[in-house]
C-alpha cells in the first residue's frame, strides 16, 4: 500500500516513524449470518535515496610502486 505525501496522515519532516492502523470489516447477511475480517497495517516512511551508501573507491590510472 502506498499513500501519497499530501494526505494529512503523512509524516513530513519526521525521520524513522510509522502510523499503525487496525482495519476491520464485517458483512451482515440474512438469517443473522455474518462474515468478519480484520487486518493490521503499519505505514512506514520510505526514503527515496538509500540510507546507507556504498563506499566509493577511486582507481588511479597510475601505478604506485
PDB file of N, CA and C in Angstrom:
ATOM      1  N   UNK A   1       0.852  -1.156   0.000  1.00  0.00           N
ATOM      2  CA  UNK A   1       0.000   0.000   0.000  1.00  0.00           C
ATOM      3  C   UNK A   1       0.903   1.225   0.000  1.00  0.00           C
ATOM      4  N   UNK A   2       0.608   2.168  -0.846  1.00  0.00           N
ATOM      5  CA  UNK A   2       1.421   3.378  -0.942  1.00  0.00           C
ATOM      6  C   UNK A   2       0.511   4.590  -0.798  1.00  0.00           C
ATOM      7  N   UNK A   3       0.790   5.452   0.173  1.00  0.00           N
ATOM      8  CA  UNK A   3      -0.015   6.652   0.409  1.00  0.00           C
ATOM      9  C   UNK A   3       0.713   7.864  -0.145  1.00  0.00           C
ATOM     10  N   UNK A   4      -0.009   8.770  -0.810  1.00  0.00           N
ATOM     11  CA  UNK A   4       0.644   9.980  -1.308  1.00  0.00           C
ATOM     12  C   UNK A   4       1.021  10.912  -0.156  1.00  0.00           C
ATOM     13  N   UNK A   5       2.024  11.735  -0.366  1.00  0.00           N
ATOM     14  CA  UNK A   5       2.509  12.627   0.678  1.00  0.00           C
ATOM     15  C   UNK A   5       1.567  13.751   1.047  1.00  0.00           C
ATOM     16  N   UNK A   6       0.539  13.989   0.258  1.00  0.00           N
ATOM     17  CA  UNK A   6      -0.361  15.108   0.544  1.00  0.00           C
ATOM     18  C   UNK A   6      -1.460  14.757   1.553  1.00  0.00           C
ATOM     19  N   UNK A   7      -1.539  13.508   1.981  1.00  0.00           N
ATOM     20  CA  UNK A   7      -2.541  13.118   2.972  1.00  0.00           C
ATOM     21  C   UNK A   7      -2.212  13.734   4.326  1.00  0.00           C
ATOM     22  N   UNK A   8      -3.229  14.057   5.131  1.00  0.00           N
ATOM     23  CA  UNK A   8      -2.949  14.640   6.442  1.00  0.00           C
ATOM     24  C   UNK A   8      -2.212  13.678   7.374  1.00  0.00           C
ATOM     25  N   UNK A   9      -2.297  12.367   7.105  1.00  0.00           N
ATOM     26  CA  UNK A   9      -1.592  11.399   7.933  1.00  0.00           C
ATOM     27  C   UNK A   9      -0.127  11.262   7.552  1.00  0.00           C
ATOM     28  N   UNK A  10       0.310  11.993   6.524  1.00  0.00           N
ATOM     29  CA  UNK A  10       1.697  11.850   6.090  1.00  0.00           C
ATOM     30  C   UNK A  10       2.638  12.395   7.160  1.00  0.00           C
ATOM     31  N   UNK A  11       3.877  11.923   7.123  1.00  0.00           N
ATOM     32  CA  UNK A  11       4.840  12.255   8.171  1.00  0.00           C
ATOM     33  C   UNK A  11       5.967  13.076   7.580  1.00  0.00           C
ATOM     34  N   UNK A  12       5.731  14.314   7.315  1.00  0.00           N
ATOM     35  CA  UNK A  12       6.761  15.160   6.721  1.00  0.00           C
ATOM     36  C   UNK A  12       7.678  15.698   7.815  1.00  0.00           C
ATOM     37  N   UNK A  13       8.961  15.637   7.556  1.00  0.00           N
ATOM     38  CA  UNK A  13       9.933  16.198   8.479  1.00  0.00           C
ATOM     39  C   UNK A  13      10.242  15.330   9.680  1.00  0.00           C
ATOM     40  N   UNK A  14       9.645  14.154   9.765  1.00  0.00           N
ATOM     41  CA  UNK A  14       9.903  13.264  10.891  1.00  0.00           C
ATOM     42  C   UNK A  14      10.625  12.038  10.353  1.00  0.00           C
ATOM     43  N   UNK A  15      11.776  11.745  10.901  1.00  0.00           N
ATOM     44  CA  UNK A  15      12.546  10.582  10.456  1.00  0.00           C
ATOM     45  C   UNK A  15      12.200   9.364  11.299  1.00  0.00           C
ATOM     46  N   UNK A  16      12.262   8.204  10.680  1.00  0.00           N
ATOM     47  CA  UNK A  16      12.132   6.917  11.357  1.00  0.00           C
ATOM     48  C   UNK A  16      10.854   6.829  12.196  1.00  0.00           C
ATOM     49  N   UNK A  17       9.708   6.872  11.542  1.00  0.00           N
ATOM     50  CA  UNK A  17       8.441   6.800  12.262  1.00  0.00           C
ATOM     51  C   UNK A  17       7.431   5.983  11.465  1.00  0.00           C
ATOM     52  N   UNK A  18       6.298   5.685  12.073  1.00  0.00           N
ATOM     53  CA  UNK A  18       5.261   4.908  11.396  1.00  0.00           C
ATOM     54  C   UNK A  18       3.894   5.230  11.991  1.00  0.00           C
ATOM     55  N   UNK A  19       2.849   4.902  11.233  1.00  0.00           N
ATOM     56  CA  UNK A  19       1.463   5.005  11.692  1.00  0.00           C
ATOM     57  C   UNK A  19       0.903   3.593  11.671  1.00  0.00           C
ATOM     58  N   UNK A  20       0.202   3.226  12.723  1.00  0.00           N
ATOM     59  CA  UNK A  20      -0.313   1.868  12.864  1.00  0.00           C
ATOM     60  C   UNK A  20      -1.837   1.910  12.786  1.00  0.00           C
ATOM     61  N   UNK A  21      -2.433   1.126  11.863  1.00  0.00           N
ATOM     62  CA  UNK A  21      -3.882   1.045  11.698  1.00  0.00           C
ATOM     63  C   UNK A  21      -4.345  -0.376  11.981  1.00  0.00           C
ATOM     64  N   UNK A  22      -5.533  -0.514  12.518  1.00  0.00           N
ATOM     65  CA  UNK A  22      -6.176  -1.813  12.662  1.00  0.00           C
ATOM     66  C   UNK A  22      -7.497  -1.722  11.910  1.00  0.00           C
ATOM     67  N   UNK A  23      -7.591  -2.411  10.769  1.00  0.00           N
ATOM     68  CA  UNK A  23      -8.772  -2.341   9.911  1.00  0.00           C
ATOM     69  C   UNK A  23      -9.667  -3.541  10.185  1.00  0.00           C
ATOM     70  N   UNK A  24     -10.969  -3.307  10.268  1.00  0.00           N
ATOM     71  CA  UNK A  24     -11.926  -4.387  10.498  1.00  0.00           C
ATOM     72  C   UNK A  24     -13.130  -4.164   9.597  1.00  0.00           C
ATOM     73  N   UNK A  25     -13.560  -5.229   8.922  1.00  0.00           N
ATOM     74  CA  UNK A  25     -14.742  -5.175   8.059  1.00  0.00           C
ATOM     75  C   UNK A  25     -15.674  -6.311   8.460  1.00  0.00           C
ATOM     76  N   UNK A  26     -16.966  -6.014   8.480  1.00  0.00           N
ATOM     77  CA  UNK A  26     -17.954  -7.036   8.823  1.00  0.00           C
ATOM     78  C   UNK A  26     -19.155  -6.885   7.900  1.00  0.00           C
ATOM     79  N   UNK A  27     -19.589  -8.001   7.338  1.00  0.00           N
ATOM     80  CA  UNK A  27     -20.746  -8.015   6.443  1.00  0.00           C
ATOM     81  C   UNK A  27     -21.840  -8.838   7.110  1.00  0.00           C
ATOM     82  N   UNK A  28     -22.995  -8.210   7.276  1.00  0.00           N
ATOM     83  CA  UNK A  28     -24.137  -8.906   7.870  1.00  0.00           C
ATOM     84  C   UNK A  28     -25.020  -9.442   6.755  1.00  0.00           C
ATOM     85  N   UNK A  29     -25.364 -10.709   6.844  1.00  0.00           N
ATOM     86  CA  UNK A  29     -26.213 -11.331   5.837  1.00  0.00           C
ATOM     87  C   UNK A  29     -27.591 -11.643   6.393  1.00  0.00           C
ATOM     88  N   UNK A  30     -28.361 -12.298   5.590  1.00  0.00           N
ATOM     89  CA  UNK A  30     -29.693 -12.709   6.015  1.00  0.00           C
ATOM     90  C   UNK A  30     -29.591 -13.791   7.083  1.00  0.00           C
ATOM     91  N   UNK A  31     -30.634 -13.956   7.815  1.00  0.00           N
ATOM     92  CA  UNK A  31     -30.737 -15.007   8.835  1.00  0.00           C
ATOM     93  C   UNK A  31     -29.653 -14.892   9.903  1.00  0.00           C
ATOM     94  N   UNK A  32     -29.168 -13.708  10.154  1.00  0.00           N
ATOM     95  CA  UNK A  32     -28.186 -13.496  11.216  1.00  0.00           C
ATOM     96  C   UNK A  32     -26.772 -13.946  10.902  1.00  0.00           C
ATOM     97  N   UNK A  33     -26.512 -14.355   9.670  1.00  0.00           N
ATOM     98  CA  UNK A  33     -25.157 -14.764   9.296  1.00  0.00           C
ATOM     99  C   UNK A  33     -24.289 -13.524   9.080  1.00  0.00           C
ATOM    100  N   UNK A  34     -23.045 -13.628   9.464  1.00  0.00           N
ATOM    101  CA  UNK A  34     -22.136 -12.507   9.225  1.00  0.00           C
ATOM    102  C   UNK A  34     -20.732 -13.037   8.930  1.00  0.00           C
ATOM    103  N   UNK A  35     -19.997 -12.246   8.191  1.00  0.00           N
ATOM    104  CA  UNK A  35     -18.605 -12.551   7.863  1.00  0.00           C
ATOM    105  C   UNK A  35     -17.772 -11.368   8.326  1.00  0.00           C
ATOM    106  N   UNK A  36     -16.703 -11.642   9.059  1.00  0.00           N
ATOM    107  CA  UNK A  36     -15.847 -10.566   9.558  1.00  0.00           C
ATOM    108  C   UNK A  36     -14.395 -10.885   9.242  1.00  0.00           C
ATOM    109  N   UNK A  37     -13.644  -9.846   8.976  1.00  0.00           N
ATOM    110  CA  UNK A  37     -12.206  -9.991   8.756  1.00  0.00           C
ATOM    111  C   UNK A  37     -11.509  -8.755   9.319  1.00  0.00           C
ATOM    112  N   UNK A  38     -10.266  -8.908   9.684  1.00  0.00           N
ATOM    113  CA  UNK A  38      -9.504  -7.770  10.204  1.00  0.00           C
ATOM    114  C   UNK A  38      -8.063  -7.884   9.731  1.00  0.00           C
ATOM    115  N   UNK A  39      -7.411  -6.764   9.701  1.00  0.00           N
ATOM    116  CA  UNK A  39      -6.025  -6.725   9.246  1.00  0.00           C
ATOM    117  C   UNK A  39      -5.307  -5.583   9.951  1.00  0.00           C
ATOM    118  N   UNK A  40      -4.083  -5.859  10.339  1.00  0.00           N
ATOM    119  CA  UNK A  40      -3.236  -4.854  10.951  1.00  0.00           C
ATOM    120  C   UNK A  40      -2.340  -4.265   9.869  1.00  0.00           C
ATOM    121  N   UNK A  41      -2.271  -2.947   9.775  1.00  0.00           N
ATOM    122  CA  UNK A  41      -1.485  -2.278   8.736  1.00  0.00           C
ATOM    123  C   UNK A  41      -0.549  -1.278   9.401  1.00  0.00           C
ATOM    124  N   UNK A  42       0.714  -1.324   9.031  1.00  0.00           N
ATOM    125  CA  UNK A  42       1.689  -0.357   9.505  1.00  0.00           C
ATOM    126  C   UNK A  42       2.200   0.427   8.305  1.00  0.00           C
ATOM    127  N   UNK A  43       2.111   1.743   8.382  1.00  0.00           N
ATOM    128  CA  UNK A  43       2.583   2.618   7.307  1.00  0.00           C
ATOM    129  C   UNK A  43       3.899   3.229   7.766  1.00  0.00           C
ATOM    130  N   UNK A  44       4.954   2.952   7.031  1.00  0.00           N
ATOM    131  CA  UNK A  44       6.282   3.466   7.373  1.00  0.00           C
ATOM    132  C   UNK A  44       6.727   4.515   6.369  1.00  0.00           C
ATOM    133  N   UNK A  45       7.555   5.424   6.826  1.00  0.00           N
ATOM    134  CA  UNK A  45       8.123   6.425   5.934  1.00  0.00           C
ATOM    135  C   UNK A  45       9.183   5.759   5.067  1.00  0.00           C
ATOM    136  N   UNK A  46       9.128   6.013   3.779  1.00  0.00           N
ATOM    137  CA  UNK A  46      10.071   5.422   2.834  1.00  0.00           C
ATOM    138  C   UNK A  46      10.938   6.536   2.270  1.00  0.00           C
ATOM    139  N   UNK A  47      12.217   6.308   2.251  1.00  0.00           N
ATOM    140  CA  UNK A  47      13.153   7.285   1.707  1.00  0.00           C
ATOM    141  C   UNK A  47      13.377   7.013   0.226  1.00  0.00           C
ATOM    142  N   UNK A  48      13.489   8.064  -0.560  1.00  0.00           N
ATOM    143  CA  UNK A  48      13.746   7.924  -1.993  1.00  0.00           C
ATOM    144  C   UNK A  48      15.185   7.526  -2.276  1.00  0.00           C
ATOM    145  N   UNK A  49      16.097   7.885  -1.393  1.00  0.00           N
ATOM    146  CA  UNK A  49      17.502   7.539  -1.573  1.00  0.00           C
ATOM    147  C   UNK A  49      17.879   6.498  -0.532  1.00  0.00           C
ATOM    148  N   UNK A  50      18.842   5.661  -0.820  1.00  0.00           N
ATOM    149  CA  UNK A  50      19.249   4.668   0.177  1.00  0.00           C
ATOM    150  C   UNK A  50      19.872   5.340   1.391  1.00  0.00           C
ATOM    151  N   UNK A  51      19.586   4.802   2.564  1.00  0.00           N
ATOM    152  CA  UNK A  51      20.134   5.382   3.786  1.00  0.00           C
ATOM    153  C   UNK A  51      21.630   5.100   3.918  1.00  0.00           C
ATOM    154  N   UNK A  52      22.037   3.928   3.467  1.00  0.00           N
ATOM    155  CA  UNK A  52      23.449   3.579   3.515  1.00  0.00           C
ATOM    156  C   UNK A  52      23.982   3.559   2.093  1.00  0.00           C
ATOM    157  N   UNK A  53      24.990   4.338   1.857  1.00  0.00           N
ATOM    158  CA  UNK A  53      25.576   4.363   0.519  1.00  0.00           C
ATOM    159  C   UNK A  53      26.817   3.484   0.494  1.00  0.00           C
ATOM    160  N   UNK A  54      27.080   2.923  -0.636  1.00  0.00           N
ATOM    161  CA  UNK A  54      28.276   2.101  -0.794  1.00  0.00           C
ATOM    162  C   UNK A  54      29.492   3.016  -0.819  1.00  0.00           C
ATOM    163  N   UNK A  55      30.568   2.613  -0.164  1.00  0.00           N
ATOM    164  CA  UNK A  55      31.762   3.466  -0.184  1.00  0.00           C
ATOM    165  C   UNK A  55      32.312   3.581  -1.600  1.00  0.00           C
ATOM    166  N   UNK A  56      32.702   4.780  -1.946  1.00  0.00           N
ATOM    167  CA  UNK A  56      33.239   4.986  -3.291  1.00  0.00           C
ATOM    168  C   UNK A  56      34.730   4.657  -3.298  1.00  0.00           C
ATOM    169  N   UNK A  57      35.153   4.033  -4.345  1.00  0.00           N
ATOM    170  CA  UNK A  57      36.566   3.663  -4.496  1.00  0.00           C
ATOM    171  C   UNK A  57      37.083   4.363  -5.738  1.00  0.00           C
ATOM    172  N   UNK A  58      38.127   5.147  -5.562  1.00  0.00           N
ATOM    173  CA  UNK A  58      38.711   5.813  -6.725  1.00  0.00           C
ATOM    174  C   UNK A  58      39.932   5.020  -7.174  1.00  0.00           C
ATOM    175  N   UNK A  59      39.983   4.749  -8.438  1.00  0.00           N
ATOM    176  CA  UNK A  59      41.096   3.989  -9.007  1.00  0.00           C
ATOM    177  C   UNK A  59      41.952   4.952  -9.810  1.00  0.00           C
ATOM    178  N   UNK A  60      43.189   4.995  -9.450  1.00  0.00           N
ATOM    179  CA  UNK A  60      44.120   5.886 -10.133  1.00  0.00           C
ATOM    180  C   UNK A  60      44.600   5.242 -11.428  1.00  0.00           C
ATOM    181  N   UNK A  61      44.733   6.014 -12.492  1.00  0.00           N
ATOM    182  CA  UNK A  61      45.245   5.447 -13.744  1.00  0.00           C
ATOM    183  C   UNK A  61      46.745   5.175 -13.678  1.00  0.00           C
ATOM    184  N   UNK A  62      47.408   5.639 -12.604  1.00  0.00           N
ATOM    185  CA  UNK A  62      48.851   5.465 -12.461  1.00  0.00           C
ATOM    186  C   UNK A  62      49.137   4.373 -11.441  1.00  0.00           C
ATOM    187  N   UNK A  63      50.138   3.572 -11.699  1.00  0.00           N
ATOM    188  CA  UNK A  63      50.546   2.537 -10.760  1.00  0.00           C
ATOM    189  C   UNK A  63      51.522   3.132  -9.766  1.00  0.00           C
ATOM    190  N   UNK A  64      51.353   2.751  -8.521  1.00  0.00           N
ATOM    191  CA  UNK A  64      52.285   3.202  -7.483  1.00  0.00           C
ATOM    192  C   UNK A  64      53.152   2.006  -7.114  1.00  0.00           C
ATOM    193  N   UNK A  65      54.467   2.186  -7.165  1.00  0.00           N
ATOM    194  CA  UNK A  65      55.383   1.087  -6.837  1.00  0.00           C
ATOM    195  C   UNK A  65      56.083   1.355  -5.550  1.00  0.00           C
TER     196      UNK A  65
END
